[in-house]
C-alpha cells in the first residue's frame, strides 16, 4: 500500500491500521511503503521492486499527503503506468478526509481521480466518507487467496526488455534518457528514468505501452525513434532482439486472451478455434506472442503454403486442405518424415503451445470446418487460428459447421496495417545510421 508517512494524515493512518490485518486474514502478503522498510534498507531499491512485483495496489491519500508528499505521487505514477499496460489489473485509489479534488489535480493525481471515478461507476463509493466505509469498499475488492501466487509472466517479459536497457545505459549512460525523451516522457516520468534503481523497469513499461498507440489509432508511434536512440549503447543484434521483444506490445491484451491455452477441462478448452479478423499470418503470430508474454521457445506455429503453390489434382478440396495442414503440423510437432502423424505419435507438450493458422479466405468455409474438426479429433489441444479478412461468419453458420466453440477477435479499423508499418519502422530503426 502506498501512503504518506505516519502522522501526516490521521484518516490515512486509521485506514492503514484497519486494512492491513483484513487483507492478511484473506491470505495476502501486504507491503506498506513505510512500515516494512527496515533501518539500513536501500528504500528506493525496495520500493521499486515491490511496485513492479505486486499483484494489486492501494493508494491512500489524505489532504496533507496530497499537499506535501512527492514520493507518493511518484509511486502512483509507477503503479498507474503498470495499470495502463495491464500488467497491474487492480489499483484502488482512496481519497480520505477531503472532498477537494482541485488540490489533488494540481498536485498531479488526476489519473488516480479518473480511476476512482471509473471504479465508482462500477461500484458506488461510500457516501458518508467515513474511513470504515472506505475500508469495507477496499477489502471487498479482494477475494480470499485459495491458490498459488502467479509466476508473473508479464513481469518476466518486462525484465527481459529492461535487461537491454541496463546494457545500453552501462555502455552509454545518456542512451536511456534519450530514448525516454523520444517517448515524450513527462517531467515526473523522466525523474523515474533518471533514478538509480528501477529506471530500466519503468522505461520498459513505457516502451511496451508506446506500441499500443497504433492500436488506438495513432499513425506514428514514437517507439522506433526510442529504439534508434539506443544505438550508441547496443549492437545491431541486441537492437534486433529488443525490437522483437517490444513489438507484440501493440496487441490488445484482451484480444490476446483467446490465443492462450485454457487450463480448465471441457470441450471449449480442449478444442479451441480463434476467428481473427485479419489478413496476414504475421498478425496471428503477434497475438500468440502477446498471449504468451513473448516467452522464448514457448510456441510453434504452422501456416499453409499459398494455394497457388499446391499441386492440382482431382481430389475434393477438403482432402487437399487436410494434407496441407498435416504437412504444416509435421513441422510444428517435429515429427520425422517417415513417422505416422496421429494421436498416438503426437502428444501435447507441457511448455510449448501448438498453433495452426489457416486463411479462411482461400478455402470454402465448409471444407475448413470439416478439416478443423478432423484435426481436433486427433489433436485436441491444437489451437487453430482462422484468418477471416471478410468478416466473422454468423452464429447460425457456425452452428451448422459445428464451430460454435470458436472465439472471435475483431481488430480496430486499420490496426493491422498500422502495426505492420510499426514493424517496418522498427526494422529500419535497428539498422546502422548512415
Tab-separated table of C-alpha atoms in Angstrom:
chain	number	residue	atom	x	y	z
A	1	UNK	CA	0.000	0.000	0.000
A	2	UNK	CA	1.251	3.461	-0.888
A	3	UNK	CA	0.532	6.232	1.616
A	4	UNK	CA	2.025	9.248	3.321
A	5	UNK	CA	4.297	8.841	6.346
A	6	UNK	CA	2.843	8.159	9.759
A	7	UNK	CA	1.219	11.109	11.430
A	8	UNK	CA	0.695	13.180	8.286
A	9	UNK	CA	-2.965	12.214	7.877
A	10	UNK	CA	-4.818	10.632	10.779
A	11	UNK	CA	-7.505	9.262	8.457
A	12	UNK	CA	-4.851	7.549	6.345
A	13	UNK	CA	-3.204	6.032	9.444
A	14	UNK	CA	-6.558	4.714	10.573
A	15	UNK	CA	-7.378	3.223	7.162
A	16	UNK	CA	-3.972	1.546	7.011
A	17	UNK	CA	-4.409	0.100	10.504
A	18	UNK	CA	-7.786	-1.380	9.536
A	19	UNK	CA	-6.998	-2.598	6.008
A	20	UNK	CA	-3.719	-4.452	6.577
A	21	UNK	CA	-4.953	-7.140	9.026
A	22	UNK	CA	-8.104	-7.695	6.961
A	23	UNK	CA	-6.049	-8.440	3.840
A	24	UNK	CA	-3.565	-10.594	5.740
A	25	UNK	CA	-6.505	-12.583	7.071
A	26	UNK	CA	-7.598	-13.192	3.481
A	27	UNK	CA	-4.206	-14.605	2.544
A	28	UNK	CA	-2.447	-11.565	1.053
A	29	UNK	CA	1.144	-10.538	1.709
A	30	UNK	CA	0.751	-6.815	2.397
A	31	UNK	CA	3.659	-4.441	1.805
A	32	UNK	CA	3.337	-0.877	3.087
A	33	UNK	CA	5.764	1.683	1.787
A	34	UNK	CA	6.921	2.750	5.246
A	35	UNK	CA	6.211	0.041	7.821
A	36	UNK	CA	8.171	-2.741	6.076
A	37	UNK	CA	11.290	-0.699	5.306
A	38	UNK	CA	13.854	-1.611	7.943
A	39	UNK	CA	16.690	0.633	9.066
A	40	UNK	CA	19.565	0.147	6.674
A	41	UNK	CA	17.382	-0.838	3.718
A	42	UNK	CA	18.013	0.989	0.449
A	43	UNK	CA	14.427	2.174	0.355
A	44	UNK	CA	14.461	3.225	-3.315
A	45	UNK	CA	15.507	-0.328	-4.242
A	46	UNK	CA	12.836	-1.963	-2.090
A	47	UNK	CA	10.049	0.351	-3.202
A	48	UNK	CA	10.710	-0.094	-6.911
A	49	UNK	CA	10.969	-3.857	-6.577
A	50	UNK	CA	7.700	-4.079	-4.659
A	51	UNK	CA	5.882	-1.763	-7.067
A	52	UNK	CA	6.859	-3.970	-10.011
A	53	UNK	CA	6.159	-7.262	-8.226
A	54	UNK	CA	2.811	-6.507	-6.598
A	55	UNK	CA	-0.414	-8.020	-7.941
A	56	UNK	CA	-2.629	-5.185	-6.653
A	57	UNK	CA	-2.087	-1.734	-5.181
A	58	UNK	CA	-3.973	0.543	-2.798
A	59	UNK	CA	-3.071	4.246	-2.731
A	60	UNK	CA	-4.239	6.026	0.444
A	61	UNK	CA	-4.341	9.799	0.146
A	62	UNK	CA	-5.242	12.445	2.698
A	63	UNK	CA	-5.058	16.254	2.382
A	64	UNK	CA	-1.558	16.556	3.903
A	65	UNK	CA	-0.174	13.728	1.763
A	66	UNK	CA	-1.658	15.345	-1.336
A	67	UNK	CA	-0.128	18.706	-0.482
A	68	UNK	CA	3.324	17.586	0.649
A	69	UNK	CA	4.324	14.092	-0.484
A	70	UNK	CA	6.405	13.949	-3.674
A	71	UNK	CA	7.146	10.246	-3.334
A	72	UNK	CA	3.553	9.086	-3.021
A	73	UNK	CA	2.811	10.889	-6.277
A	74	UNK	CA	5.785	9.223	-7.963
A	75	UNK	CA	4.755	5.835	-6.628
A	76	UNK	CA	1.282	6.499	-8.046
A	77	UNK	CA	2.853	7.265	-11.446
A	78	UNK	CA	4.650	3.925	-11.474
A	79	UNK	CA	1.563	1.997	-10.416
A	80	UNK	CA	-0.633	3.737	-12.992
A	81	UNK	CA	1.998	3.070	-15.670
A	82	UNK	CA	1.692	-0.635	-14.924
A	83	UNK	CA	-2.102	-0.347	-14.830
A	84	UNK	CA	-2.222	1.255	-18.282
A	85	UNK	CA	-0.351	-1.662	-19.892
A	86	UNK	CA	-2.457	-4.047	-17.771
A	87	UNK	CA	0.408	-5.724	-16.003
A	88	UNK	CA	-1.295	-4.469	-12.826
A	89	UNK	CA	-5.021	-5.057	-13.062
A	90	UNK	CA	-6.056	-3.581	-9.715
A	91	UNK	CA	-5.174	-0.105	-8.446
A	92	UNK	CA	-7.531	1.240	-5.784
A	93	UNK	CA	-7.159	4.980	-5.101
A	94	UNK	CA	-8.726	6.103	-1.813
A	95	UNK	CA	-9.037	9.846	-1.123
A	96	UNK	CA	-9.771	10.406	2.574
A	97	UNK	CA	-10.539	13.446	4.704
A	98	UNK	CA	-11.256	15.825	1.838
A	99	UNK	CA	-13.719	16.429	-0.969
A	100	UNK	CA	-11.437	18.993	-2.641
A	101	UNK	CA	-10.382	17.314	-5.881
A	102	UNK	CA	-8.838	20.501	-7.285
A	103	UNK	CA	-5.873	20.256	-4.911
A	104	UNK	CA	-5.287	16.653	-5.978
A	105	UNK	CA	-5.453	17.635	-9.659
A	106	UNK	CA	-2.959	20.460	-9.170
A	107	UNK	CA	-0.563	18.089	-7.439
A	108	UNK	CA	-0.608	15.565	-10.303
A	109	UNK	CA	-3.088	12.959	-9.026
A	110	UNK	CA	-5.530	13.389	-11.900
A	111	UNK	CA	-5.051	9.828	-13.211
A	112	UNK	CA	-5.971	8.426	-9.799
A	113	UNK	CA	-9.045	10.659	-9.589
A	114	UNK	CA	-10.205	9.449	-13.000
A	115	UNK	CA	-9.634	5.837	-11.973
A	116	UNK	CA	-11.581	6.370	-8.739
A	117	UNK	CA	-14.461	7.835	-10.725
A	118	UNK	CA	-14.361	4.854	-13.088
A	119	UNK	CA	-14.391	2.429	-10.166
A	120	UNK	CA	-17.219	4.422	-8.588
A	121	UNK	CA	-19.330	3.920	-11.712
A	122	UNK	CA	-18.911	0.169	-11.367
A	123	UNK	CA	-19.260	0.028	-7.591
A	124	UNK	CA	-20.543	3.187	-5.841
A	125	UNK	CA	-18.122	4.868	-3.468
A	126	UNK	CA	-19.155	5.255	0.193
A	127	UNK	CA	-21.493	8.210	0.531
A	128	UNK	CA	-20.658	9.186	4.090
A	129	UNK	CA	-16.920	9.419	3.569
A	130	UNK	CA	-16.182	7.588	6.839
A	131	UNK	CA	-12.889	5.714	6.994
A	132	UNK	CA	-14.562	2.435	7.983
A	133	UNK	CA	-16.807	2.617	4.928
A	134	UNK	CA	-13.845	3.109	2.607
A	135	UNK	CA	-12.075	0.196	4.280
A	136	UNK	CA	-15.043	-2.066	3.578
A	137	UNK	CA	-15.130	-0.784	-0.012
A	138	UNK	CA	-11.434	-1.659	-0.480
A	139	UNK	CA	-11.433	-5.038	1.286
A	140	UNK	CA	-14.436	-6.194	-0.700
A	141	UNK	CA	-12.292	-5.971	-3.850
A	142	UNK	CA	-10.011	-8.780	-2.615
A	143	UNK	CA	-11.220	-12.358	-2.766
A	144	UNK	CA	-9.585	-14.800	-0.325
A	145	UNK	CA	-6.407	-16.391	-1.696
A	146	UNK	CA	-7.194	-20.025	-2.485
A	147	UNK	CA	-4.329	-20.971	-4.834
A	148	UNK	CA	-0.638	-20.399	-5.522
A	149	UNK	CA	0.656	-16.932	-6.369
A	150	UNK	CA	1.080	-16.249	-10.101
A	151	UNK	CA	4.518	-16.643	-11.635
A	152	UNK	CA	4.062	-13.161	-13.069
A	153	UNK	CA	4.887	-13.832	-16.740
A	154	UNK	CA	4.373	-10.186	-17.646
A	155	UNK	CA	6.973	-9.194	-15.066
A	156	UNK	CA	9.427	-11.649	-16.656
A	157	UNK	CA	8.725	-10.075	-20.054
A	158	UNK	CA	9.372	-6.571	-18.747
A	159	UNK	CA	12.581	-7.749	-17.085
A	160	UNK	CA	13.864	-9.040	-20.445
A	161	UNK	CA	13.207	-5.641	-22.025
A	162	UNK	CA	14.782	-3.887	-19.034
A	163	UNK	CA	17.915	-6.038	-19.394
A	164	UNK	CA	18.585	-4.472	-22.807
A	165	UNK	CA	18.119	-1.014	-21.325
A	166	UNK	CA	20.508	-1.836	-18.487
A	167	UNK	CA	23.161	-2.883	-21.006
A	168	UNK	CA	22.596	0.248	-23.058
A	169	UNK	CA	22.879	2.534	-20.025
A	170	UNK	CA	26.051	0.752	-18.904
A	171	UNK	CA	27.651	1.268	-22.328
A	172	UNK	CA	26.408	4.820	-22.820
A	173	UNK	CA	24.668	6.493	-19.900
A	174	UNK	CA	22.711	9.010	-21.995
A	175	UNK	CA	21.001	6.475	-24.276
A	176	UNK	CA	18.205	5.584	-21.865
A	177	UNK	CA	17.265	9.172	-21.135
A	178	UNK	CA	17.475	9.909	-24.883
A	179	UNK	CA	15.061	7.043	-25.539
A	180	UNK	CA	12.725	8.363	-22.841
A	181	UNK	CA	12.828	11.811	-24.439
A	182	UNK	CA	11.762	10.270	-27.760
A	183	UNK	CA	8.746	8.830	-25.940
A	184	UNK	CA	7.853	12.379	-24.801
A	185	UNK	CA	8.100	11.445	-21.137
A	186	UNK	CA	6.705	13.914	-18.654
A	187	UNK	CA	8.866	15.604	-16.039
A	188	UNK	CA	7.881	13.074	-13.385
A	189	UNK	CA	8.483	10.171	-15.754
A	190	UNK	CA	11.959	11.485	-16.500
A	191	UNK	CA	12.649	11.528	-12.759
A	192	UNK	CA	11.923	7.798	-12.707
A	193	UNK	CA	14.086	7.210	-15.782
A	194	UNK	CA	16.990	9.030	-14.137
A	195	UNK	CA	16.611	7.102	-10.886
A	196	UNK	CA	19.486	4.869	-9.858
A	197	UNK	CA	17.316	1.816	-9.272
A	198	UNK	CA	14.207	0.790	-11.184
A	199	UNK	CA	14.727	3.181	-14.093
A	200	UNK	CA	15.082	0.454	-16.692
A	201	UNK	CA	11.981	-1.383	-15.470
A	202	UNK	CA	9.997	1.846	-15.567
A	203	UNK	CA	11.157	2.684	-19.103
A	204	UNK	CA	10.486	-0.882	-20.249
A	205	UNK	CA	6.840	-0.420	-19.280
A	206	UNK	CA	6.706	2.860	-21.168
A	207	UNK	CA	8.152	1.215	-24.285
A	208	UNK	CA	5.612	-1.594	-24.205
A	209	UNK	CA	2.867	0.986	-23.689
A	210	UNK	CA	4.142	3.056	-26.632
A	211	UNK	CA	3.459	0.193	-29.015
A	212	UNK	CA	-0.220	0.252	-28.114
A	213	UNK	CA	-0.692	3.667	-29.715
A	214	UNK	CA	-1.044	2.102	-33.171
A	215	UNK	CA	-3.953	0.038	-31.892
A	216	UNK	CA	-5.559	3.204	-30.565
A	217	UNK	CA	-5.366	4.916	-33.953
A	218	UNK	CA	-2.014	6.726	-33.952
A	219	UNK	CA	-0.256	6.552	-37.312
A	220	UNK	CA	3.183	7.418	-35.923
A	221	UNK	CA	4.305	5.570	-32.800
A	222	UNK	CA	7.410	7.071	-31.139
A	223	UNK	CA	8.732	3.571	-30.452
A	224	UNK	CA	11.111	3.310	-33.452
A	225	UNK	CA	12.719	6.635	-32.542
A	226	UNK	CA	13.175	5.452	-28.960
A	227	UNK	CA	14.861	2.250	-30.170
A	228	UNK	CA	17.098	4.216	-32.523
A	229	UNK	CA	18.206	6.353	-29.568
A	230	UNK	CA	19.732	3.216	-28.031
A	231	UNK	CA	22.139	2.577	-30.931
A	232	UNK	CA	25.076	4.041	-29.043
A	233	UNK	CA	24.561	1.518	-26.232
A	234	UNK	CA	23.521	-1.674	-28.048
A	235	UNK	CA	24.947	-3.559	-31.023
A	236	UNK	CA	22.852	-4.492	-34.045
A	237	UNK	CA	21.830	-7.944	-32.839
A	238	UNK	CA	20.831	-6.604	-29.417
A	239	UNK	CA	18.708	-3.918	-31.067
A	240	UNK	CA	17.001	-6.559	-33.217
A	241	UNK	CA	16.200	-8.665	-30.164
A	242	UNK	CA	14.872	-5.622	-28.308
A	243	UNK	CA	12.618	-4.712	-31.248
A	244	UNK	CA	11.292	-8.282	-31.332
A	245	UNK	CA	10.580	-8.153	-27.608
A	246	UNK	CA	8.615	-4.915	-27.589
A	247	UNK	CA	6.713	-5.234	-30.881
A	248	UNK	CA	3.895	-7.501	-29.546
A	249	UNK	CA	3.019	-4.693	-27.129
A	250	UNK	CA	0.732	-3.275	-29.841
A	251	UNK	CA	-1.705	-6.174	-29.365
A	252	UNK	CA	-4.610	-5.562	-27.006
A	253	UNK	CA	-4.143	-7.931	-24.019
A	254	UNK	CA	-7.862	-8.728	-24.052
A	255	UNK	CA	-7.680	-9.680	-27.755
A	256	UNK	CA	-4.735	-11.958	-26.966
A	257	UNK	CA	-6.593	-13.957	-24.293
A	258	UNK	CA	-8.273	-16.414	-26.744
A	259	UNK	CA	-4.824	-17.340	-28.097
A	260	UNK	CA	-3.654	-18.608	-24.704
A	261	UNK	CA	-4.485	-22.245	-23.944
A	262	UNK	CA	-7.218	-22.654	-21.362
A	263	UNK	CA	-6.301	-24.841	-18.399
A	264	UNK	CA	-9.836	-25.901	-17.479
A	265	UNK	CA	-11.356	-29.110	-18.765
A	266	UNK	CA	-14.212	-29.171	-21.244
A	267	UNK	CA	-14.938	-29.103	-24.949
A	268	UNK	CA	-14.120	-25.407	-25.424
A	269	UNK	CA	-10.786	-25.736	-23.674
A	270	UNK	CA	-9.815	-28.936	-25.490
A	271	UNK	CA	-10.811	-27.892	-28.997
A	272	UNK	CA	-10.027	-24.166	-29.380
A	273	UNK	CA	-10.659	-22.145	-32.549
A	274	UNK	CA	-9.981	-18.423	-32.924
A	275	UNK	CA	-11.576	-16.377	-35.705
A	276	UNK	CA	-9.181	-13.484	-36.275
A	277	UNK	CA	-10.476	-10.678	-38.470
A	278	UNK	CA	-7.110	-10.079	-40.152
A	279	UNK	CA	-5.327	-10.654	-43.451
A	280	UNK	CA	-1.875	-11.934	-42.554
A	281	UNK	CA	-0.319	-14.809	-40.601
A	282	UNK	CA	2.079	-12.248	-39.101
A	283	UNK	CA	-0.839	-10.708	-37.210
A	284	UNK	CA	-1.822	-14.074	-35.761
A	285	UNK	CA	1.774	-14.679	-34.679
A	286	UNK	CA	1.840	-11.321	-32.896
A	287	UNK	CA	-1.304	-12.213	-30.951
A	288	UNK	CA	0.206	-15.542	-29.931
A	289	UNK	CA	3.381	-13.823	-28.748
A	290	UNK	CA	1.353	-11.321	-26.711
A	291	UNK	CA	-0.799	-14.080	-25.229
A	292	UNK	CA	2.311	-15.961	-24.091
A	293	UNK	CA	4.098	-12.780	-22.915
A	294	UNK	CA	6.660	-13.354	-25.673
A	295	UNK	CA	8.272	-16.091	-23.596
A	296	UNK	CA	11.199	-17.603	-25.566
A	297	UNK	CA	10.572	-21.024	-27.148
A	298	UNK	CA	7.005	-21.089	-25.846
A	299	UNK	CA	5.167	-21.973	-29.067
A	300	UNK	CA	5.317	-23.496	-32.541
A	301	UNK	CA	3.108	-22.025	-35.247
A	302	UNK	CA	2.425	-23.575	-38.628
A	303	UNK	CA	0.965	-21.981	-41.726
A	304	UNK	CA	-0.189	-23.330	-45.051
A	305	UNK	CA	1.501	-22.681	-48.402
A	306	UNK	CA	-0.149	-20.346	-50.859
A	307	UNK	CA	-2.960	-22.252	-52.647
A	308	UNK	CA	-1.291	-21.456	-55.987
A	309	UNK	CA	1.771	-23.399	-54.821
A	310	UNK	CA	-0.187	-26.550	-54.057
A	311	UNK	CA	-0.398	-29.348	-56.674
A	312	UNK	CA	-3.594	-29.562	-58.689
A	313	UNK	CA	-5.362	-32.938	-58.706
A	314	UNK	CA	-8.863	-34.344	-58.896
A	315	UNK	CA	-9.431	-34.823	-55.192
A	316	UNK	CA	-12.018	-32.849	-53.247
A	317	UNK	CA	-10.712	-29.562	-51.760
A	318	UNK	CA	-11.155	-30.752	-48.173
A	319	UNK	CA	-8.670	-33.566	-48.796
A	320	UNK	CA	-6.115	-31.141	-50.245
A	321	UNK	CA	-6.589	-28.826	-47.274
A	322	UNK	CA	-6.190	-31.667	-44.779
A	323	UNK	CA	-2.967	-32.819	-46.460
A	324	UNK	CA	-1.607	-29.259	-46.388
A	325	UNK	CA	-2.495	-28.926	-42.689
A	326	UNK	CA	-0.839	-32.231	-41.819
A	327	UNK	CA	2.301	-31.214	-43.705
A	328	UNK	CA	2.433	-27.963	-41.729
A	329	UNK	CA	1.764	-29.764	-38.447
A	330	UNK	CA	4.531	-32.266	-39.101
A	331	UNK	CA	6.933	-29.335	-38.801
A	332	UNK	CA	5.070	-27.863	-35.818
A	333	UNK	CA	5.199	-31.141	-33.896
A	334	UNK	CA	8.706	-32.047	-35.080
A	335	UNK	CA	7.689	-35.439	-36.488
A	336	UNK	CA	10.202	-37.250	-38.773
A	337	UNK	CA	9.154	-37.634	-42.444
A	338	UNK	CA	8.516	-41.393	-42.279
A	339	UNK	CA	6.734	-41.465	-38.930
A	340	UNK	CA	2.909	-41.600	-38.926
A	341	UNK	CA	1.214	-38.408	-37.776
A	342	UNK	CA	-1.687	-39.213	-35.486
A	343	UNK	CA	-2.911	-39.023	-31.903
A	344	UNK	CA	-0.670	-41.953	-30.951
A	345	UNK	CA	2.621	-40.487	-32.191
A	346	UNK	CA	1.976	-36.887	-31.091
A	347	UNK	CA	1.099	-35.698	-27.592
A	348	UNK	CA	0.578	-32.252	-26.076
A	349	UNK	CA	3.763	-30.704	-24.709
A	350	UNK	CA	3.945	-29.132	-21.288
A	351	UNK	CA	5.776	-25.880	-22.099
A	352	UNK	CA	5.299	-25.493	-25.859
A	353	UNK	CA	1.945	-24.434	-27.335
A	354	UNK	CA	0.982	-25.616	-30.813
A	355	UNK	CA	-0.826	-23.398	-33.336
A	356	UNK	CA	-2.009	-23.728	-36.914
A	357	UNK	CA	-3.108	-20.717	-38.973
A	358	UNK	CA	-5.494	-21.164	-41.901
A	359	UNK	CA	-6.591	-18.307	-44.148
A	360	UNK	CA	-10.309	-18.993	-44.432
A	361	UNK	CA	-10.491	-16.711	-47.479
A	362	UNK	CA	-8.531	-19.300	-49.504
A	363	UNK	CA	-10.963	-22.150	-48.881
A	364	UNK	CA	-14.656	-22.915	-48.682
A	365	UNK	CA	-15.716	-22.489	-45.061
A	366	UNK	CA	-17.453	-25.875	-45.101
A	367	UNK	CA	-14.148	-27.539	-46.057
A	368	UNK	CA	-12.269	-25.567	-43.413
A	369	UNK	CA	-14.719	-26.622	-40.713
A	370	UNK	CA	-14.534	-30.279	-41.777
A	371	UNK	CA	-10.733	-30.249	-41.594
A	372	UNK	CA	-10.596	-28.342	-38.295
A	373	UNK	CA	-13.000	-30.766	-36.657
A	374	UNK	CA	-10.991	-33.696	-38.009
A	375	UNK	CA	-7.726	-32.264	-36.664
A	376	UNK	CA	-9.243	-31.651	-33.261
A	377	UNK	CA	-10.382	-35.261	-33.187
A	378	UNK	CA	-6.693	-36.191	-33.297
A	379	UNK	CA	-5.008	-33.263	-31.562
A	380	UNK	CA	-7.492	-31.801	-29.100
A	381	UNK	CA	-5.029	-29.256	-27.663
A	382	UNK	CA	-4.136	-27.679	-31.024
A	383	UNK	CA	-5.198	-24.029	-31.290
A	384	UNK	CA	-6.437	-23.319	-34.820
A	385	UNK	CA	-6.489	-19.679	-35.913
A	386	UNK	CA	-8.767	-18.921	-38.850
A	387	UNK	CA	-7.985	-15.658	-40.610
A	388	UNK	CA	-11.322	-14.144	-41.659
A	389	UNK	CA	-10.499	-10.937	-43.569
A	390	UNK	CA	-14.013	-10.885	-44.976
A	391	UNK	CA	-15.627	-10.797	-41.551
A	392	UNK	CA	-16.856	-13.260	-38.958
A	393	UNK	CA	-19.408	-15.923	-40.020
A	394	UNK	CA	-22.816	-15.637	-38.412
A	395	UNK	CA	-23.885	-17.678	-35.404
A	396	UNK	CA	-26.234	-19.849	-37.463
A	397	UNK	CA	-23.486	-20.693	-39.946
A	398	UNK	CA	-21.019	-21.510	-37.168
A	399	UNK	CA	-23.623	-23.749	-35.558
A	400	UNK	CA	-24.243	-25.615	-38.806
A	401	UNK	CA	-20.471	-26.082	-39.222
A	402	UNK	CA	-20.092	-27.335	-35.630
A	403	UNK	CA	-17.791	-24.423	-34.799
A	404	UNK	CA	-19.814	-22.853	-32.004
A	405	UNK	CA	-16.745	-23.108	-29.750
A	406	UNK	CA	-14.972	-20.519	-31.938
A	407	UNK	CA	-13.987	-17.212	-30.334
A	408	UNK	CA	-13.973	-14.090	-32.499
A	409	UNK	CA	-11.329	-11.351	-32.331
A	410	UNK	CA	-12.068	-8.158	-34.273
A	411	UNK	CA	-9.279	-5.609	-34.634
A	412	UNK	CA	-9.909	-1.854	-34.787
A	413	UNK	CA	-10.134	-0.476	-38.308
A	414	UNK	CA	-6.650	-0.083	-39.782
A	415	UNK	CA	-4.880	-1.566	-36.752
A	416	UNK	CA	-3.275	-4.417	-38.671
A	417	UNK	CA	-1.835	-2.062	-41.296
A	418	UNK	CA	-0.557	0.397	-38.675
A	419	UNK	CA	1.021	-2.434	-36.679
A	420	UNK	CA	2.824	-3.793	-39.721
A	421	UNK	CA	4.028	-0.293	-40.521
A	422	UNK	CA	5.382	-0.112	-36.955
A	423	UNK	CA	7.273	-3.362	-37.589
A	424	UNK	CA	8.764	-1.943	-40.774
A	425	UNK	CA	9.877	1.218	-38.990
A	426	UNK	CA	11.386	-0.790	-36.130
A	427	UNK	CA	13.309	-2.898	-38.654
A	428	UNK	CA	14.719	0.319	-40.122
A	429	UNK	CA	15.499	1.737	-36.677
A	430	UNK	CA	17.815	-1.123	-35.755
A	431	UNK	CA	19.919	-0.639	-38.879
A	432	UNK	CA	23.169	1.348	-38.537
A	433	UNK	CA	22.788	5.081	-39.161
A	434	UNK	CA	24.154	6.496	-42.367
